CSV table of C-alpha atoms in Angstrom, one decimal:
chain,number,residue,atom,x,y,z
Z,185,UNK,CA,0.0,0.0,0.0
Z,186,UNK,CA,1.8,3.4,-1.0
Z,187,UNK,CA,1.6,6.3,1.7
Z,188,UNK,CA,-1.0,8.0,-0.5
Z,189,UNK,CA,-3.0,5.5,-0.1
Z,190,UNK,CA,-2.5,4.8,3.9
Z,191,UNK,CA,-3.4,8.5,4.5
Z,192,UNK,CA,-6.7,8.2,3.1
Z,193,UNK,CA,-7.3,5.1,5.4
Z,194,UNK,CA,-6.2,6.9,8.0
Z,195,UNK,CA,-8.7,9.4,7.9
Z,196,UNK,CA,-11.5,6.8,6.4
Z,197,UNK,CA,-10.5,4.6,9.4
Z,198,UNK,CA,-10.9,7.9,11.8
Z,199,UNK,CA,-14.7,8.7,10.0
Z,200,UNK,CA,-15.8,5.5,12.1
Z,201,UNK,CA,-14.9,6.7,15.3
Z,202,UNK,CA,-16.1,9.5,17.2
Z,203,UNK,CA,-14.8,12.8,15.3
Z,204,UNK,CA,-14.8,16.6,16.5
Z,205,UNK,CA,-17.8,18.5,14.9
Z,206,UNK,CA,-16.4,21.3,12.8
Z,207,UNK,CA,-17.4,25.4,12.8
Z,208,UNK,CA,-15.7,27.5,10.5
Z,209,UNK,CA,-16.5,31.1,11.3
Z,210,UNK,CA,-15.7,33.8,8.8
Z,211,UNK,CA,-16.3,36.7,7.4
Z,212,UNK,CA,-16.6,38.6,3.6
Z,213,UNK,CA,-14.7,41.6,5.3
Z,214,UNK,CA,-12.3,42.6,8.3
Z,215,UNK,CA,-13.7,44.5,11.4
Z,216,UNK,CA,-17.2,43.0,11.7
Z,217,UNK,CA,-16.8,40.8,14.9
Z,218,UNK,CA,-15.5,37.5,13.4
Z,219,UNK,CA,-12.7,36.1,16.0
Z,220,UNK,CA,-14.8,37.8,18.8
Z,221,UNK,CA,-17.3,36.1,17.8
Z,222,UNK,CA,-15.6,32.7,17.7
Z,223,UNK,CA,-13.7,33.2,21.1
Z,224,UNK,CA,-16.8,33.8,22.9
Z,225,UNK,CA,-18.9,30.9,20.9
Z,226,UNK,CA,-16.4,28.8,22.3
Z,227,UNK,CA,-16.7,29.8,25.8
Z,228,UNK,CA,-20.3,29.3,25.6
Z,229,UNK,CA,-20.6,25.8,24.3
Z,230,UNK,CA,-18.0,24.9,26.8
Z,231,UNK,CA,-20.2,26.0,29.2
Z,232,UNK,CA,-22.7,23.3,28.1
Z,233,UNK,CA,-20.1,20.4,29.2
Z,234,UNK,CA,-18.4,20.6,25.8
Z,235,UNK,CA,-15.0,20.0,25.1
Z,236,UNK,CA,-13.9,22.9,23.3
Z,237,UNK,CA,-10.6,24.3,20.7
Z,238,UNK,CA,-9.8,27.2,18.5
Z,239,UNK,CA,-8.1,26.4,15.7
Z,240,UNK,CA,-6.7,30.2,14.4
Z,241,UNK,CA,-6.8,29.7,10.7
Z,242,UNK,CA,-5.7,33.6,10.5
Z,243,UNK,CA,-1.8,33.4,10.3
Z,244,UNK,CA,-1.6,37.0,9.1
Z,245,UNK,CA,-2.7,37.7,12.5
Z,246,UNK,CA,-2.8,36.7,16.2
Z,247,UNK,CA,-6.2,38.5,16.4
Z,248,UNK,CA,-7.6,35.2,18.8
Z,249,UNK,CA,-4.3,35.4,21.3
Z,250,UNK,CA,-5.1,39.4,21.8
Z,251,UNK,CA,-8.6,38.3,22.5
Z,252,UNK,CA,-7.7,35.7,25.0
Z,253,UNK,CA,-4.8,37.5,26.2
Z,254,UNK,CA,-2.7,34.4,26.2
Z,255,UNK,CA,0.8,34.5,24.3
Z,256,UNK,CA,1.3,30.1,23.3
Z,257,UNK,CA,4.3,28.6,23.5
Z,258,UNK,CA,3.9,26.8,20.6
Z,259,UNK,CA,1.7,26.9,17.2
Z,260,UNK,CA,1.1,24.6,14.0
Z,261,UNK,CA,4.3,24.8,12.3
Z,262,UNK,CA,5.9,23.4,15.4
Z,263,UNK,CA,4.3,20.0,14.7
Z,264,UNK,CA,5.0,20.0,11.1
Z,265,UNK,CA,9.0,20.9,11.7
Z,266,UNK,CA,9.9,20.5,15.4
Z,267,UNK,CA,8.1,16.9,16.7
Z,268,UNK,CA,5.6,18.6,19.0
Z,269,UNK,CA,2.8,16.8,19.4
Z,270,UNK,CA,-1.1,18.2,19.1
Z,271,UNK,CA,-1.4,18.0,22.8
Z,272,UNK,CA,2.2,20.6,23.4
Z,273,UNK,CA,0.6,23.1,20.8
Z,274,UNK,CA,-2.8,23.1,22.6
Z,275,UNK,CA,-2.5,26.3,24.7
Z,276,UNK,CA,-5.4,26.3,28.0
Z,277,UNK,CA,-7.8,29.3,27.6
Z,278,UNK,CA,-10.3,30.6,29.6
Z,279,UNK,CA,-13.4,28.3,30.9
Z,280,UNK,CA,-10.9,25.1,29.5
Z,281,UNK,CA,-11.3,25.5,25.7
Z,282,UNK,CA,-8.2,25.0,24.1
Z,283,UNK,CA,-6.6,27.1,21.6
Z,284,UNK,CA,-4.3,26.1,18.8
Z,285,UNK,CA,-1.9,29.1,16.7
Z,286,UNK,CA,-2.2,28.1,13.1
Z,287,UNK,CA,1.2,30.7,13.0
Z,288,UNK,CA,2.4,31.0,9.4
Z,289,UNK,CA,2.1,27.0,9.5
Z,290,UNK,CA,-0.8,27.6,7.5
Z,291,UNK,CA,0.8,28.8,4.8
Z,292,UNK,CA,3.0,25.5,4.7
Z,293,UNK,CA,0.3,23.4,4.1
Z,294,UNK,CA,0.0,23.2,0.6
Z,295,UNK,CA,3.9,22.4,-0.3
Z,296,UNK,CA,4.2,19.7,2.6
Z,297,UNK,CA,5.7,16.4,1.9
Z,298,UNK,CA,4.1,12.9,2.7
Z,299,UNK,CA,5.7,12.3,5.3
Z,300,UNK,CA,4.7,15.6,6.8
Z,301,UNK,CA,1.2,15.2,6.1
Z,302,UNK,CA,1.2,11.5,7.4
Z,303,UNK,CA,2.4,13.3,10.3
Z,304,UNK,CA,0.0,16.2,10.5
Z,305,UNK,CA,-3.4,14.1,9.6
Z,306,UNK,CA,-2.6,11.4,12.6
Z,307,UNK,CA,-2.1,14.3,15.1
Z,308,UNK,CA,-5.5,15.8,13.8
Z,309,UNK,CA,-6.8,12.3,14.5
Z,310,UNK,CA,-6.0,12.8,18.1
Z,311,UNK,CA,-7.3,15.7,18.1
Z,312,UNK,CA,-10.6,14.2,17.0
Z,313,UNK,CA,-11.0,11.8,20.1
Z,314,UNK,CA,-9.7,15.0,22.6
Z,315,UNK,CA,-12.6,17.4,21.5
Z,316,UNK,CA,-16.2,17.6,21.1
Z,317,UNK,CA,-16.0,20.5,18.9
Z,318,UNK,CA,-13.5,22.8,17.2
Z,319,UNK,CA,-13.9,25.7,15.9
Z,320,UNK,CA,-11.9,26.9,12.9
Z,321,UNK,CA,-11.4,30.7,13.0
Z,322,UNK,CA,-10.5,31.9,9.4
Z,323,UNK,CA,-9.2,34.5,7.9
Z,324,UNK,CA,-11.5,37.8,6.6
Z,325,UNK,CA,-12.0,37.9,2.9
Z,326,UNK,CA,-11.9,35.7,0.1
Z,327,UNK,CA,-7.9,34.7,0.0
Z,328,UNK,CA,-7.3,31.4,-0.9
Z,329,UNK,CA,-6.5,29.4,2.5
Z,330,UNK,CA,-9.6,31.3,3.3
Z,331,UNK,CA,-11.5,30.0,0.9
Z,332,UNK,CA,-10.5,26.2,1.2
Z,333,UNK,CA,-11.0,26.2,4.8
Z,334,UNK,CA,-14.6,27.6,4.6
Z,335,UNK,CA,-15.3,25.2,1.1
Z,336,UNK,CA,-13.8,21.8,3.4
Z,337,UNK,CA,-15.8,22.8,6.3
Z,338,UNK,CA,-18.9,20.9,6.8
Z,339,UNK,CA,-20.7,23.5,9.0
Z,340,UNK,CA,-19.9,27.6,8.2
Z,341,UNK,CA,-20.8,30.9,10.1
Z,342,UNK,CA,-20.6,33.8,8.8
Z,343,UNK,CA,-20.7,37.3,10.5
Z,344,UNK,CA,-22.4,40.4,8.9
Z,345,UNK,CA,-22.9,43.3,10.4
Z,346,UNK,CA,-25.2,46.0,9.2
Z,347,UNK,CA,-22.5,48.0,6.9
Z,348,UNK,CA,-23.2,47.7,3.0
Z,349,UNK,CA,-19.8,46.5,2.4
Z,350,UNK,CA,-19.9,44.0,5.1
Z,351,UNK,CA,-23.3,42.6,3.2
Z,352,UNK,CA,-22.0,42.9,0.2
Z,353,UNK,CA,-18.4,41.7,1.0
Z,354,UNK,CA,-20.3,38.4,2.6
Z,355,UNK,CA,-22.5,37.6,-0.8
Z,356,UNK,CA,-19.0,37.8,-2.6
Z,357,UNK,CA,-17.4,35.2,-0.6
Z,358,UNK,CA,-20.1,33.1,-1.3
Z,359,UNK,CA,-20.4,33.5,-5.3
Z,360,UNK,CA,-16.7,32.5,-5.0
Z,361,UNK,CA,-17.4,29.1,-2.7
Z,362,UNK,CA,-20.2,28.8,-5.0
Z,363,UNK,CA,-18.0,28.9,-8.0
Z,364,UNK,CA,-15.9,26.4,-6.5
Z,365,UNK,CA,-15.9,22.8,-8.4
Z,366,UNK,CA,-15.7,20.9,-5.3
Z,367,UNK,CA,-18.3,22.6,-3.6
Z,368,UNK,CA,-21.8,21.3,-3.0
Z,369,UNK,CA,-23.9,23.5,-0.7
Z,370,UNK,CA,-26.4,20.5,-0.3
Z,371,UNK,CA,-23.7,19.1,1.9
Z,372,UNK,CA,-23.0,22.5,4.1
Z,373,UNK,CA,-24.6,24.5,6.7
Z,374,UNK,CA,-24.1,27.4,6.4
Z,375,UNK,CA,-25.3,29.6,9.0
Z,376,UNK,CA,-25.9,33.6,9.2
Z,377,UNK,CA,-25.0,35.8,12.0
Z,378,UNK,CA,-26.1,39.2,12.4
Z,379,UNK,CA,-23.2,41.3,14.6
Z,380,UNK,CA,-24.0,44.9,15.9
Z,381,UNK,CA,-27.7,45.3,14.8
Z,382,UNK,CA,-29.9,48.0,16.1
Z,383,UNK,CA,-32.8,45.9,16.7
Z,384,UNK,CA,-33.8,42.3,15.8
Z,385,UNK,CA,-35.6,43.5,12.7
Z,386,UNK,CA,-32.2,45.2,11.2
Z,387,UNK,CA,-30.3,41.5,11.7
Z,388,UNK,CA,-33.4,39.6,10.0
Z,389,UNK,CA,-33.1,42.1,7.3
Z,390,UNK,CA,-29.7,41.6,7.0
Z,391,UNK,CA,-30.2,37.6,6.6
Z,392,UNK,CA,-32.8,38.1,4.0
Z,393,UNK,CA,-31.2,40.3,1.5
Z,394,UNK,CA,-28.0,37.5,1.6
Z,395,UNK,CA,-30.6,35.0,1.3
Z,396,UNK,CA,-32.7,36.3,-1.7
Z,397,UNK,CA,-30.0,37.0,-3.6
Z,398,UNK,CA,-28.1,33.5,-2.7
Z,399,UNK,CA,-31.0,31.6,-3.3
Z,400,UNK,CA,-31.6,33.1,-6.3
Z,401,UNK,CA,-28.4,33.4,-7.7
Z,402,UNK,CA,-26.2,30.7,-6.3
Z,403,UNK,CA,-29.3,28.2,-5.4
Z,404,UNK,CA,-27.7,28.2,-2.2
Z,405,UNK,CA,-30.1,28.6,0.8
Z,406,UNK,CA,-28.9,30.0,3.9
Z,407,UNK,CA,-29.8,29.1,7.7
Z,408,UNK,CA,-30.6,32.3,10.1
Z,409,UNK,CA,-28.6,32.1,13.5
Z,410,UNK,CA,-29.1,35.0,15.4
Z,411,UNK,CA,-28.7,38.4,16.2
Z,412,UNK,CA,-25.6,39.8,18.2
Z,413,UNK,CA,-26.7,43.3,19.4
Z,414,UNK,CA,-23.9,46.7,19.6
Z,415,UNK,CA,-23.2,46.6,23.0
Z,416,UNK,CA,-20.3,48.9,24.5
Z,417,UNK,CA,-19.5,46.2,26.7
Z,418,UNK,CA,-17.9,44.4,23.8
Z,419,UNK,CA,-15.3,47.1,23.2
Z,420,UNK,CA,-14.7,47.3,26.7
Z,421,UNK,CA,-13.7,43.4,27.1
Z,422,UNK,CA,-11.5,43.6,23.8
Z,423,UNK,CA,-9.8,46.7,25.5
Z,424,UNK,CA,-9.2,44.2,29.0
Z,425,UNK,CA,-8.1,41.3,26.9
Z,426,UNK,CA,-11.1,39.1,28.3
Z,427,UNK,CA,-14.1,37.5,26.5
Z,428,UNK,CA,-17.1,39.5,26.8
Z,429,UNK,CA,-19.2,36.0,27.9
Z,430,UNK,CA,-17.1,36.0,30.7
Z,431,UNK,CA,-16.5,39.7,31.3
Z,432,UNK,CA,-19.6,40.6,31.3
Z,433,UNK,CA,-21.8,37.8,31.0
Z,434,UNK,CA,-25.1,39.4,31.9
Z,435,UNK,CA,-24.6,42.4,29.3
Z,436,UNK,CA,-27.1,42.2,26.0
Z,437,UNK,CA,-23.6,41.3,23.5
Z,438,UNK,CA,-23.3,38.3,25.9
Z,439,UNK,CA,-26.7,37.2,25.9
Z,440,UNK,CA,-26.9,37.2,22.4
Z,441,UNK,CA,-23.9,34.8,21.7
Z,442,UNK,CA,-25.3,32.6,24.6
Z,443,UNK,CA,-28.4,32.1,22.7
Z,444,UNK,CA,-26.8,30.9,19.2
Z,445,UNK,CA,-24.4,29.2,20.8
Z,446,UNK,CA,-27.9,27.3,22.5
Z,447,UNK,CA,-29.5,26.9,19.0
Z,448,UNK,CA,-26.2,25.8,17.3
Z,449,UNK,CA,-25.8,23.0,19.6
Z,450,UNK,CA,-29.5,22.3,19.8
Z,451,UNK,CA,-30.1,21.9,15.9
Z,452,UNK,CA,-30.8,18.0,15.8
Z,453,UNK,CA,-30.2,17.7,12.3
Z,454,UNK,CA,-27.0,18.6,12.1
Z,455,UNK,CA,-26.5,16.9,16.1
Z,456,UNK,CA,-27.4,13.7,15.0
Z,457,UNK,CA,-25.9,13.7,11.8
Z,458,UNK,CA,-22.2,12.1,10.9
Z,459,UNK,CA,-19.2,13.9,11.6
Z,460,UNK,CA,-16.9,14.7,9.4
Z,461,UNK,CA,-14.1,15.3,11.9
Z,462,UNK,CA,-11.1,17.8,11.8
Z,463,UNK,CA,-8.8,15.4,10.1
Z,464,UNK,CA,-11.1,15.3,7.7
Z,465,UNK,CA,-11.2,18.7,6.9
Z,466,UNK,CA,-7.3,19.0,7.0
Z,467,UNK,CA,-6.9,16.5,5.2
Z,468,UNK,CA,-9.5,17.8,2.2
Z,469,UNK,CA,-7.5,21.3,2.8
Z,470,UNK,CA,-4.4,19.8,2.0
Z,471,UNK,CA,-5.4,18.1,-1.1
Z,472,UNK,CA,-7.4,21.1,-2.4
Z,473,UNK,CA,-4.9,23.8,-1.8
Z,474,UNK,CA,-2.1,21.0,-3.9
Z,475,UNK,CA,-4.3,20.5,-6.8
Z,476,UNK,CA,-3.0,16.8,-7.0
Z,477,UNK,CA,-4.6,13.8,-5.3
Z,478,UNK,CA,-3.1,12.5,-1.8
């Protein structure tokens, strides 16, 4: 059996056991709340017993170790060159989620050698079996890694907040997922988010102009989440380097990520469903992003 071959049972092998479920969070624009967003999502579903990790798919920033106000001792590319293992990379947050640095390891993904990615794929096994959930933080925009995360991901959230560019920034990402061969929206959740809104009526407006034109455009249907309401309060954590969930927990930002965080985890279908597991999804990023088979 060649090693092509053996990763592709290795991650078949890992589909019968019980995998992570997988939450890409992202965004058509900078600015609108997205790692906040995904910090404090975490928190909250770890409150409900969950085990919980950050991946940070962002490697142009560190945007998730300002919000956690944690500095890790070790990141992604650290288990590709250096022989950590995914249990010396995982960096303790807040509440016991676990947070992972994707670093400029990202990056690296695409021009790794078998042997690497034999590497990489079992250590994202483990991580399947550690954690009930992780949580993949991307990048803003529609770069490439940012795309191939968010197109490998079986469930996606995506933050909009009331600006036009943010609205229009967020149907752009989605022609260009939708334009992707390899891409079958029949297969994905993907779930709406309305950050800053005025009132609830502003975030359900939001939703339904992405959803009109996506439906009739792309044939892709989206799923409203929730509304996330401006709240000072969130300015103020970001400014103490703590999440607002725990910060302020009883302020109306707060609130509002509790309750998607509620209906995310409460959604049956998707519950009860198989998981595809975030060795999976690695693994599909890999072979994506090298245009060859693996």
């Amino acid at each position: 059996m060649d090693q092509a071959s053996k990763l592709r049972q290795m991650v078949s092998t890992n589909n019968e056991m019980t995998n992570a479920r997988v939450i890409a969070v992202t965004s058509g624009k900078g600015g609108v709340g997205k790692t906040s967003f995904s910090v404090n999502l975490a928190i909250e579903i770890a409150k409900m017993g969950k085990k919980v990790v950050i991946f940070d798919a962002d490697f142009g920033l560190a945007n998730v170790e300002v919000m956690l106000g944690i500095r890790p001792k070790y990141n992604l590319l650290d288990l590709i060159h250096n022989n950590k293992s995914i249990e010396e990379i995982i960096t303790n947050g807040p509440n016991n989620i676990g947070f992972i640095s994707g670093g400029s390891g990202v990056s690296e993904l695409a021009t790794l050698d078998k042997d690497s990615i034999k590497i990489l794929i079992s250590e994202m096994v483990k991580l399947d079996n550690l954690y009930d959930v992780v949580i993949i933080d991307t990048g803003a925009g529609i770069t490439d890694s940012v795309m191939e995360f968010v197109m490998v991901s079986p469930e996606i959230v995506l933050v909009v907040t009331p600006e036009p560019t943010s609205i229009t920034d967020a149907y752009s990402l989605l022609k260009v997922l939708r334009r992707k061969d390899k891409f079958n929206p029949l297969y994905k959740t993907i779930n709406v988010v309305s950050n800053r809104i005025s009132d609830e009526n502003e975030g359900m407006d939001i939703y339904n102009k992405i959803n009109t034109v996506s439906s009739k455009f792309l044939n892709t249907k989206l799923k409203f989440l929730g509304n996330i309401p401006q709240d000072k309060n969130a300015s103020l954590a970001i400014i103490e380097q703590k999440p607002v969930t725990m910060a302020y927990p009883t302020s109306p930002v707060a609130k509002g990520i509790h309750t998607i965080a509620t209906k995310l985890m409460q959604d049956e279908e998707i519950v009860n469903a198989p998981k595809d597991g975030i060795a999976r999804v690695f693994f599909d990023f890999i072979k994506s992003r090298r245009k060859s088979k693996i």
